[in-house]
mmCIF file of C-alpha atoms (C1' of nucleotides) and ligand atoms in Angstrom:
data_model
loop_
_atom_site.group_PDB
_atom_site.id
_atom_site.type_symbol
_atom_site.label_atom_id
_atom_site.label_comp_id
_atom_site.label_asym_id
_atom_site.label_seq_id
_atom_site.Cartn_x
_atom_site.Cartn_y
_atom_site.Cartn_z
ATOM 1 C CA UNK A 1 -8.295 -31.123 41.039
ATOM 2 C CA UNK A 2 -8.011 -30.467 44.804
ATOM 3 C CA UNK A 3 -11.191 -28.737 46.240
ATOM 4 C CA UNK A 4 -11.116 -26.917 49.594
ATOM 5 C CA UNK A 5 -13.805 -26.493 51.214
ATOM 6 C CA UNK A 6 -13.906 -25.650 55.015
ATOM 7 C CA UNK A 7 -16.642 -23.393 57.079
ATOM 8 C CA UNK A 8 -15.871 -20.314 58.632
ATOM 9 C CA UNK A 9 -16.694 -18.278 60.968
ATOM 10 C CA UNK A 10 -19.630 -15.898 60.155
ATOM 11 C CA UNK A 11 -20.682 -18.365 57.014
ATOM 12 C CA UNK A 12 -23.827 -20.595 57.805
ATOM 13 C CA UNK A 13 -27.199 -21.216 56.543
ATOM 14 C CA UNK A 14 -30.227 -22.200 57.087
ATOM 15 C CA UNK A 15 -31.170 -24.112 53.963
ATOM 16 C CA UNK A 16 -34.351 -26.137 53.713
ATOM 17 C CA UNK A 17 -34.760 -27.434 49.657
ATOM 18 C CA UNK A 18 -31.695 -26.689 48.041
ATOM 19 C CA UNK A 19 -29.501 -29.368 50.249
ATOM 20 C CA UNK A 20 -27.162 -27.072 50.229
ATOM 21 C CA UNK A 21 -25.229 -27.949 47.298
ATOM 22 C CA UNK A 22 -26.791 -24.800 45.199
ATOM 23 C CA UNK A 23 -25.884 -21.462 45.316
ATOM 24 C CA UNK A 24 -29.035 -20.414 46.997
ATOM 25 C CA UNK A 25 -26.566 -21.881 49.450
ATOM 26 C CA UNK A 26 -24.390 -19.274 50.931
ATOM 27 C CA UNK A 27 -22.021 -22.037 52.571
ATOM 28 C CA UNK A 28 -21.878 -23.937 49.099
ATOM 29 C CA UNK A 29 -21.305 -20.557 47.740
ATOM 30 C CA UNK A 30 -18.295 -19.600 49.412
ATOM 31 C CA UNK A 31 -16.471 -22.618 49.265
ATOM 32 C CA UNK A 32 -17.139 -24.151 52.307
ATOM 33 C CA UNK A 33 -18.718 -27.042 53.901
ATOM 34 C CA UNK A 34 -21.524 -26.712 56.207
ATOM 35 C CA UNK A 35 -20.669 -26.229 59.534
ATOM 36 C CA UNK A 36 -22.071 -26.296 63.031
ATOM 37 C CA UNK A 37 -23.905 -23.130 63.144
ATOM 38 C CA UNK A 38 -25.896 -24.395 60.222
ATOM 39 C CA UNK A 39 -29.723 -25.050 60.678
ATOM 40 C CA UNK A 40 -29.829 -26.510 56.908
ATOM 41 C CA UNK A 41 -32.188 -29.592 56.083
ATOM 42 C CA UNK A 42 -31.110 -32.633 54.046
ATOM 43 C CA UNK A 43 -27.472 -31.259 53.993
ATOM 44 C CA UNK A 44 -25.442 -33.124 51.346
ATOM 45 C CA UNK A 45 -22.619 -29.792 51.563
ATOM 46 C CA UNK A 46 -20.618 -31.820 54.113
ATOM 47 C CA UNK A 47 -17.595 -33.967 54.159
ATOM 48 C CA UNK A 48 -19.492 -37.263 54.096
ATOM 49 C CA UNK A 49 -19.992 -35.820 50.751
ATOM 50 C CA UNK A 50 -17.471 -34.992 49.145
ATOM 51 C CA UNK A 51 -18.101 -36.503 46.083
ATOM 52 C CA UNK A 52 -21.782 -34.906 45.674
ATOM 53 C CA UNK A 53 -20.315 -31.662 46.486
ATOM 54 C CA UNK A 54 -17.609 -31.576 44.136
ATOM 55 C CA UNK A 55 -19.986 -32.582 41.614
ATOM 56 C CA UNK A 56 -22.180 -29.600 42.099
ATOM 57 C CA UNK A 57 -19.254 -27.634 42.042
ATOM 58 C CA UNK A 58 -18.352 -28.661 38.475
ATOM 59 C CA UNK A 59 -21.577 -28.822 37.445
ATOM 60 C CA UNK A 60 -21.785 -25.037 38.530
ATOM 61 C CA UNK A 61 -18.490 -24.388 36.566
ATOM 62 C CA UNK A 62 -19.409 -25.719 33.301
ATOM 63 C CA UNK A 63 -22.042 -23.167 33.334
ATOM 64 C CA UNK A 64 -20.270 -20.303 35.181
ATOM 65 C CA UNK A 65 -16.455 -20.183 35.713
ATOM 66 C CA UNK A 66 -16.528 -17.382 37.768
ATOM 67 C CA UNK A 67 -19.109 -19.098 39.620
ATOM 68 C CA UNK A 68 -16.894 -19.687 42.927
ATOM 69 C CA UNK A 69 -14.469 -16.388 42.707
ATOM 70 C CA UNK A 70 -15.535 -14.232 44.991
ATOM 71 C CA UNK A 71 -18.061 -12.047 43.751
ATOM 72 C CA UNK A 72 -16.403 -8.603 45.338
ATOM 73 C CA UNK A 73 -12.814 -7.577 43.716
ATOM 74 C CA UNK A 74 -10.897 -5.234 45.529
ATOM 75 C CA UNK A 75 -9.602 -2.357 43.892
ATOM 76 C CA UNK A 76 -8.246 0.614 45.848
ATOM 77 C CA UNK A 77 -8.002 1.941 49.203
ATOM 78 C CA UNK A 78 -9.929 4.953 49.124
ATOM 79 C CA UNK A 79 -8.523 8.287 47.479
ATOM 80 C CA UNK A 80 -10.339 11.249 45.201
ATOM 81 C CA UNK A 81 -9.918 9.101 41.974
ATOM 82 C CA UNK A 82 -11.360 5.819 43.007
ATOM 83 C CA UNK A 83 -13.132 6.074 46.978
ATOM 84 C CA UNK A 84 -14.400 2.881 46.318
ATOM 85 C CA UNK A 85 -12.073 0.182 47.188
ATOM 86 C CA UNK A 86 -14.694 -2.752 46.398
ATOM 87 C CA UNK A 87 -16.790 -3.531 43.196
ATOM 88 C CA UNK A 88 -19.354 -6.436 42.883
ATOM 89 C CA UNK A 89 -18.244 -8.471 40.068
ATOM 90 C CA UNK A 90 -21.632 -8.775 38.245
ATOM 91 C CA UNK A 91 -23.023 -5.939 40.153
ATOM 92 C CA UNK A 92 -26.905 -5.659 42.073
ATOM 93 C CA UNK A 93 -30.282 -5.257 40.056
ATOM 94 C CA UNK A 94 -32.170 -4.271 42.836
ATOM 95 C CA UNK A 95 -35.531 -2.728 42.374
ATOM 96 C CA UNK A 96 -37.144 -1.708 45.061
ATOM 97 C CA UNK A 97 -34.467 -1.621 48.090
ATOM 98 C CA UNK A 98 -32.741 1.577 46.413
ATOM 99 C CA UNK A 99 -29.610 -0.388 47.564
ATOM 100 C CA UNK A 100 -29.586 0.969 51.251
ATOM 101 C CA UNK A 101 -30.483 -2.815 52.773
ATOM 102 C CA UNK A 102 -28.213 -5.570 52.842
ATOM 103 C CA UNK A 103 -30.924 -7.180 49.953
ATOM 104 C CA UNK A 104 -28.375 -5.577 48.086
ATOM 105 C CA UNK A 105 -25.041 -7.411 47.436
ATOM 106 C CA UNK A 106 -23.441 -4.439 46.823
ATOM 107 C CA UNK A 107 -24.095 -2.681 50.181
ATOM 108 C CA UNK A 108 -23.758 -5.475 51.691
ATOM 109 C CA UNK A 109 -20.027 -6.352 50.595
ATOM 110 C CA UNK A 110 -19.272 -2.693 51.919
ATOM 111 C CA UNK A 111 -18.911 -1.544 48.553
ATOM 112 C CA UNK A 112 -20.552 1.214 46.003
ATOM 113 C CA UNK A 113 -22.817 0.506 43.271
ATOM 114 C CA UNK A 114 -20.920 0.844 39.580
ATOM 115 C CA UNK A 115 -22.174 1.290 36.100
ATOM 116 C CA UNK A 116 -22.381 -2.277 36.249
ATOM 117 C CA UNK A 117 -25.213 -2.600 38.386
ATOM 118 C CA UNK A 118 -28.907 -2.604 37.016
ATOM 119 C CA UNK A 119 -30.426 -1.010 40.121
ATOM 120 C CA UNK A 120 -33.208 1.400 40.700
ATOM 121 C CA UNK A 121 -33.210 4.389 42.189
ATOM 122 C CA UNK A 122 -29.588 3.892 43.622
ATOM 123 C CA UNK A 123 -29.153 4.599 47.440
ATOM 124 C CA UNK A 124 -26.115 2.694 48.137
ATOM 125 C CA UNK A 125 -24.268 4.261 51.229
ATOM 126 C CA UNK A 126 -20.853 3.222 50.011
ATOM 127 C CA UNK A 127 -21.370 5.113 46.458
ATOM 128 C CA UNK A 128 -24.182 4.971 43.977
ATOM 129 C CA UNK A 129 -24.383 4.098 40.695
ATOM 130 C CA UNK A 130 -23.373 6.071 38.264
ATOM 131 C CA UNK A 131 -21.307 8.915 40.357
ATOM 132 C CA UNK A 132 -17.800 9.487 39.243
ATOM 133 C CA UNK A 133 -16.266 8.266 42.356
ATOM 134 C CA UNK A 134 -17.799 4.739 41.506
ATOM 135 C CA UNK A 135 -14.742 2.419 40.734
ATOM 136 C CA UNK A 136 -15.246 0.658 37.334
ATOM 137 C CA UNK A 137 -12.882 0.143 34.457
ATOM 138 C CA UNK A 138 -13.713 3.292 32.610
ATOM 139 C CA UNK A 139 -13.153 5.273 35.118
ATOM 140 C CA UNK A 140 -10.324 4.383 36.152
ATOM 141 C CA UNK A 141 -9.039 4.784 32.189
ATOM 142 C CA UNK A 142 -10.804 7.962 31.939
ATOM 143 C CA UNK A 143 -8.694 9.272 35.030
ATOM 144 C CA UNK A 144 -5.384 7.599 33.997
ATOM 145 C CA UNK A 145 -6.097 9.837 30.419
ATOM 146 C CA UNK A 146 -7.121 12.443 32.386
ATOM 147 C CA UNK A 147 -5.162 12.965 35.443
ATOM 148 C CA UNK A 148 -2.263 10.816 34.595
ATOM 149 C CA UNK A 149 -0.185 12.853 37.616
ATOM 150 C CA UNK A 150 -2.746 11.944 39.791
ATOM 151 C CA UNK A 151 -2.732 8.271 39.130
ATOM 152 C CA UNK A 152 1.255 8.361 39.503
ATOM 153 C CA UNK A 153 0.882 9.019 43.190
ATOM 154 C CA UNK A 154 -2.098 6.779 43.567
ATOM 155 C CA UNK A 155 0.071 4.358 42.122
ATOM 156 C CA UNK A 156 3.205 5.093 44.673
ATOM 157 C CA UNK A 157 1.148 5.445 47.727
ATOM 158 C CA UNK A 158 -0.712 2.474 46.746
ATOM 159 C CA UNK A 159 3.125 0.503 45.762
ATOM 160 C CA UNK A 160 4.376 1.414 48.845
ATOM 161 C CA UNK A 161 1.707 0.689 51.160
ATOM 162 C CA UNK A 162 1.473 -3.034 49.948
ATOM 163 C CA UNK A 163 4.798 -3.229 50.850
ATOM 164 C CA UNK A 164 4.931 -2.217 53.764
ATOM 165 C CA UNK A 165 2.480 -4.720 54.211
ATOM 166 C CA UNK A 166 4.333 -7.192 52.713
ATOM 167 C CA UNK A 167 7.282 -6.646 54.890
ATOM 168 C CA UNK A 168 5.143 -7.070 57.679
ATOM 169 C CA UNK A 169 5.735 -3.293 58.785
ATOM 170 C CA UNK A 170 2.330 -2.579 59.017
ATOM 171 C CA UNK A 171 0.591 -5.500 60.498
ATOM 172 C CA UNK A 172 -2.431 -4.210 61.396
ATOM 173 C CA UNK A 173 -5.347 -6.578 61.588
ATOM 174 C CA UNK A 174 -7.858 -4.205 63.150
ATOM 175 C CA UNK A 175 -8.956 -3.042 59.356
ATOM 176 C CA UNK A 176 -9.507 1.070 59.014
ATOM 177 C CA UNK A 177 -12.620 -0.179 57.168
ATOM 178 C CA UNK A 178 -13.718 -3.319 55.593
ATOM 179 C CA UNK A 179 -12.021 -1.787 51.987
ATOM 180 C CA UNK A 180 -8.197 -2.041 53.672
ATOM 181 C CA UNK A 181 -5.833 -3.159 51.190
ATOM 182 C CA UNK A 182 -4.524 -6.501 50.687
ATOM 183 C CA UNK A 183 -2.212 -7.733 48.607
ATOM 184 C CA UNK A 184 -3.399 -11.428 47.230
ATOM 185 C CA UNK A 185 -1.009 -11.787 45.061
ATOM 186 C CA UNK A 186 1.993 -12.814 47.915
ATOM 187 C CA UNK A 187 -0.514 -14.721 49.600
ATOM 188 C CA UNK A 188 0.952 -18.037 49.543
ATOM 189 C CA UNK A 189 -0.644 -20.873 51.460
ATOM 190 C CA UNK A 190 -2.232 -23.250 49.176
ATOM 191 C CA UNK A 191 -3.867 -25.504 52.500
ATOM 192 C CA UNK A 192 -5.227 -22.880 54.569
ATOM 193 C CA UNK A 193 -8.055 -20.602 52.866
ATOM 194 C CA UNK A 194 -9.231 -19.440 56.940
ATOM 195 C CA UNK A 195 -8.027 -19.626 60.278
ATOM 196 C CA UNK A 196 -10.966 -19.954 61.884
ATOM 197 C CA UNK A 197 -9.160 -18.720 65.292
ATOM 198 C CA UNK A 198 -7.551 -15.780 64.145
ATOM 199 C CA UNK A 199 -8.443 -15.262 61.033
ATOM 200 C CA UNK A 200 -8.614 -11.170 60.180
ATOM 201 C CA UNK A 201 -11.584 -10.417 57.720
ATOM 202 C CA UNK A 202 -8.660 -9.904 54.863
ATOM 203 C CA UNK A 203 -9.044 -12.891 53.859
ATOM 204 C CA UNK A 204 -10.694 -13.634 50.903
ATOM 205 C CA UNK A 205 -14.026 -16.100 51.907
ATOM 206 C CA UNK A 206 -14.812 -19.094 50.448
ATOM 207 C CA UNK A 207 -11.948 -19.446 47.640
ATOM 208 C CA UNK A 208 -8.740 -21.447 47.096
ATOM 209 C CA UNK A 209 -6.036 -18.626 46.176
ATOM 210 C CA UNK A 210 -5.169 -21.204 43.314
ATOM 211 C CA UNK A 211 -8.396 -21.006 41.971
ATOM 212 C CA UNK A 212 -9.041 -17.676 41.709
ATOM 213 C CA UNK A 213 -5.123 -17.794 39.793
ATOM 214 C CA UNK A 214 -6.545 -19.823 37.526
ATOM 215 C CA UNK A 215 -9.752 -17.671 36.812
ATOM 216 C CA UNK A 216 -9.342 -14.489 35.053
ATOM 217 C CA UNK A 217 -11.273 -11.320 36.254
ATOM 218 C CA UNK A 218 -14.858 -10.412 35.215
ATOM 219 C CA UNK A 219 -13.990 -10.185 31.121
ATOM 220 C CA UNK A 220 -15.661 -6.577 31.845
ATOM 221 C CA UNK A 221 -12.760 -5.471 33.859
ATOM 222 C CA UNK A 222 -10.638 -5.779 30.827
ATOM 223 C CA UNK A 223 -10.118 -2.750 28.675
ATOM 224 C CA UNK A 224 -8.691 -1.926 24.966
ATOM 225 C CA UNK A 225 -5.353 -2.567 24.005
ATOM 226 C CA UNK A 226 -5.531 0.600 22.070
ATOM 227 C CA UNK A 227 -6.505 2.422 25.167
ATOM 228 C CA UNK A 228 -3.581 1.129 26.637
ATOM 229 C CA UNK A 229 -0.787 2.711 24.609
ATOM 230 C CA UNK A 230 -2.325 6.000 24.682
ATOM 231 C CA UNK A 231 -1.291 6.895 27.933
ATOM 232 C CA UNK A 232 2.185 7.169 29.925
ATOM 233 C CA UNK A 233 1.503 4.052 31.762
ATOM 234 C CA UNK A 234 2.820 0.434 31.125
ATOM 235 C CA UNK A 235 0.148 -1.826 30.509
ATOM 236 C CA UNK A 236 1.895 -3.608 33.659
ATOM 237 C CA UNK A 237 1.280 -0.342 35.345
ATOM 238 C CA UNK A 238 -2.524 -0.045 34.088
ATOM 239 C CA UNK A 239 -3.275 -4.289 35.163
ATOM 240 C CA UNK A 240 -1.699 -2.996 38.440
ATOM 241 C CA UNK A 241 -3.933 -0.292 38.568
ATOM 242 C CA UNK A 242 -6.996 -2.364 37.416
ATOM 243 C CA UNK A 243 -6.234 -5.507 39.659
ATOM 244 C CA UNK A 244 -5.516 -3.961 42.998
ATOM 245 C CA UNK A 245 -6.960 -6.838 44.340
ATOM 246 C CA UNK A 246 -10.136 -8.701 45.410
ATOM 247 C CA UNK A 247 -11.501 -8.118 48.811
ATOM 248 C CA UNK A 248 -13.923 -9.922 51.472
ATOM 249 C CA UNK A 249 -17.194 -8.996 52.441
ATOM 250 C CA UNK A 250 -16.896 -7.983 56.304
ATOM 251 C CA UNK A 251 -17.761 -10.873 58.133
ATOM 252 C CA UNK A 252 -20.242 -10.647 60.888
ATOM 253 C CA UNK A 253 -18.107 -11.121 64.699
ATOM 254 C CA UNK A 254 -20.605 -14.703 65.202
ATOM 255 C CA UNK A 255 -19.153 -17.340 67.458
ATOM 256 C CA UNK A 256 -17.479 -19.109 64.915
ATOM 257 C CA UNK A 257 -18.095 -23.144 63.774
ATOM 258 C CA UNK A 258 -15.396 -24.806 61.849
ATOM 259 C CA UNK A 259 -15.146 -27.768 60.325
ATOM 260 C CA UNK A 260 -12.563 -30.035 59.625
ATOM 261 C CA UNK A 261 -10.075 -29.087 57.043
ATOM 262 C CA UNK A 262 -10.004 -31.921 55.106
ATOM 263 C CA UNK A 263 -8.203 -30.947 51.786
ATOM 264 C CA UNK A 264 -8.229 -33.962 48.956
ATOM 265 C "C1'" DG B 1 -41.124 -16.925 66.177
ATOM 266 C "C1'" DA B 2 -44.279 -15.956 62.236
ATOM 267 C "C1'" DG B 3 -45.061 -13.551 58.147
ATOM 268 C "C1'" DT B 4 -43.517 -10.461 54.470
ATOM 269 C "C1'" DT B 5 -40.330 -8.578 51.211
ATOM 270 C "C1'" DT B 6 -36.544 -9.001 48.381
ATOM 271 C "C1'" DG B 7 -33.365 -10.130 44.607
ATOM 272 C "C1'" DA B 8 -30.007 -13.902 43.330
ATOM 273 C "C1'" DA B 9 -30.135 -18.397 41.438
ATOM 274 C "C1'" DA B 10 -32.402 -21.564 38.784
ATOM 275 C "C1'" DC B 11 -35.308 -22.677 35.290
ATOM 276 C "C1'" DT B 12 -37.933 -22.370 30.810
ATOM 277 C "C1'" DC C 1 -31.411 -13.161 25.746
ATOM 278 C "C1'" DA C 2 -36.045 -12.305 28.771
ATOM 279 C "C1'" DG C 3 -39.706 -13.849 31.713
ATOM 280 C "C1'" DT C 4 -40.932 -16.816 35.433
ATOM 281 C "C1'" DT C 5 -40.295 -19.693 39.443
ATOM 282 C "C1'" DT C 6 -37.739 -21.078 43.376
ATOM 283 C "C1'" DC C 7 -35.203 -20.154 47.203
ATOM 284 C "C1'" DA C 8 -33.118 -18.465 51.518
ATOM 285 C "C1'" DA C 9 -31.840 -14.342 53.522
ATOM 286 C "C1'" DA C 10 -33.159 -9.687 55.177
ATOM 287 C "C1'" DC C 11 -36.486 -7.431 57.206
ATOM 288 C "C1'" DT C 12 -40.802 -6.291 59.862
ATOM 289 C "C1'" DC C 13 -43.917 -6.971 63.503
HETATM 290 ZN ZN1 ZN D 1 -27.080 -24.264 53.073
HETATM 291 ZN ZN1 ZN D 2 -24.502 -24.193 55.712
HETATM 292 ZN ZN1 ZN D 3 -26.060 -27.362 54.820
HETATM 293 ZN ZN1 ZN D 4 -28.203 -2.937 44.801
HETATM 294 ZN ZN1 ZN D 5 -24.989 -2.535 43.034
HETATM 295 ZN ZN1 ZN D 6 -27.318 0.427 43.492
#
DNA sequence: GAGTTTGAAACT
DNA sequence: CAGTTTCAAACTC
């Protein structure tokens, strides 16, 4: 099992106890070794230790399997059904930050708060908890029931506009917002997670695309087969509609370290 | 920079 | 699963 690991720019730390091969770790977290920028103590997350790392890593896994896929899956672009575009995968339980600080994962990924967070007093710029615009699994059924029209042309505009992308007819890499779309799934390299030159922030952080292949989304995104064959959609139509893809958190514009890539 | 607040991660 | 502790980041001054 190949690991990749590299830094990136805007990912460092400042560890002290956890030697960086914990999650308290944001570095070890995202996949990638410690770099430059990195004030950490003790560091074992480094290529020296490759061995102690990958360890962690498994040792991670066995408990959590989704411990390494990004934690923010995108969804949608930004229409009247689903303004969203971004949706934490376990979602926040913040208590006394009301969401509006970066504390919170949510806001801080750029995204709303869903039905899947366990915060208080939701404040979360990007969408709070509990509205309808909040992307989450049942709403998106609920509108596909509902507004089934709708969906169609969400469904077109979002078809065509991923390929167009695809096609490389819209190459823009100056993002609308940190939500833009991006379609993962033709994303082919297998050595090169970041470009630590010219790396856009469309890039997923911190994850090997054949990883996250191999990991299924958050079980919660799923939904009933009997809901499926209620409606006019295909249930390739509704995972389309359901997996419109993971995104990245922004990353900060920091004078970026990298690391080696040193794939095993 | 020091000190406080915060919530995820880790632990029990 | 819930309650507690640990941890590093976000924030405040
Ligand atoms: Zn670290
Ligand atoms: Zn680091
Ligand atoms: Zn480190
Ligand atoms: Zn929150
Ligand atoms: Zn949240
Ligand atoms: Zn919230």
């Amino acid at each position: 099992m190949t690991t990749k690991i590299k830094n990136g720019r805007g990912i460092s730390c400042n560890c002290k106890k956890s030697k960086c091969v914990q999650l308290y770790c944001d570095c070890f977290g995202a996949s990638f070794y410690c770099g430059e920028d990195c004030s950490c103590e003790n560091c074992l997350n480094r290529n020296d230790y490759e061995d102690t790392v990958e360890l962690a890593r498994r040792k991670r896994k066995l408990r959590d399997p989704y411990a390494f896929v990004p934690k923010i899956h995108r969804v949608e672009g930004g229409n009247q059904l689903m303004p969203i575009a971004g949706k934490h995968r376990k979602g926040c339980t913040c208590k006394s930050s009301m969401c509006y600080q970066n504390y919170c994962e949510c806001y801080k990924a750029n995204v709303g708060c869903t039905s899947e967070c366990r915060c208080k007093d939701c404040q979360n710029n990007y969408g709070i908890k509990g509205e309808h615009n909040v992307y989450n699994p049942t709403h998106i059924m609920r509108a596909i029931n509902e507004k089934p029209n709708d969906c169609k042309k969400v469904l077109d505009s979002t078809r065509f506009e991923l390929s167009q992308r695809q096609s490389g007819y819209l190459q823009d890499s100056t993002p609308r917002t940190a939500l833009q779309y991006t379609d993962h799934r033709n994303y082919t390299s297998t050595t090169r997670l970041y470009t630590p030159s010219t790396s856009t922030n469309t890039d997923m952080i911190g994850t090997s695309r054949r990883e996250f292949d191999n990991v299924p989304l958050d079980p919660k995104s799923y939904i009933d087969d009997d809901q499926i064959w209620n409606n006019q959609f295909t249930p390739e139509e509704i995972n389309e509609m359901l997996d419109w893809n993971p995104c990245d958190p922004s990353i900060p514009s920091s004078t970026g370290s990298a690391s080696t890539p040193d794939d095993k």
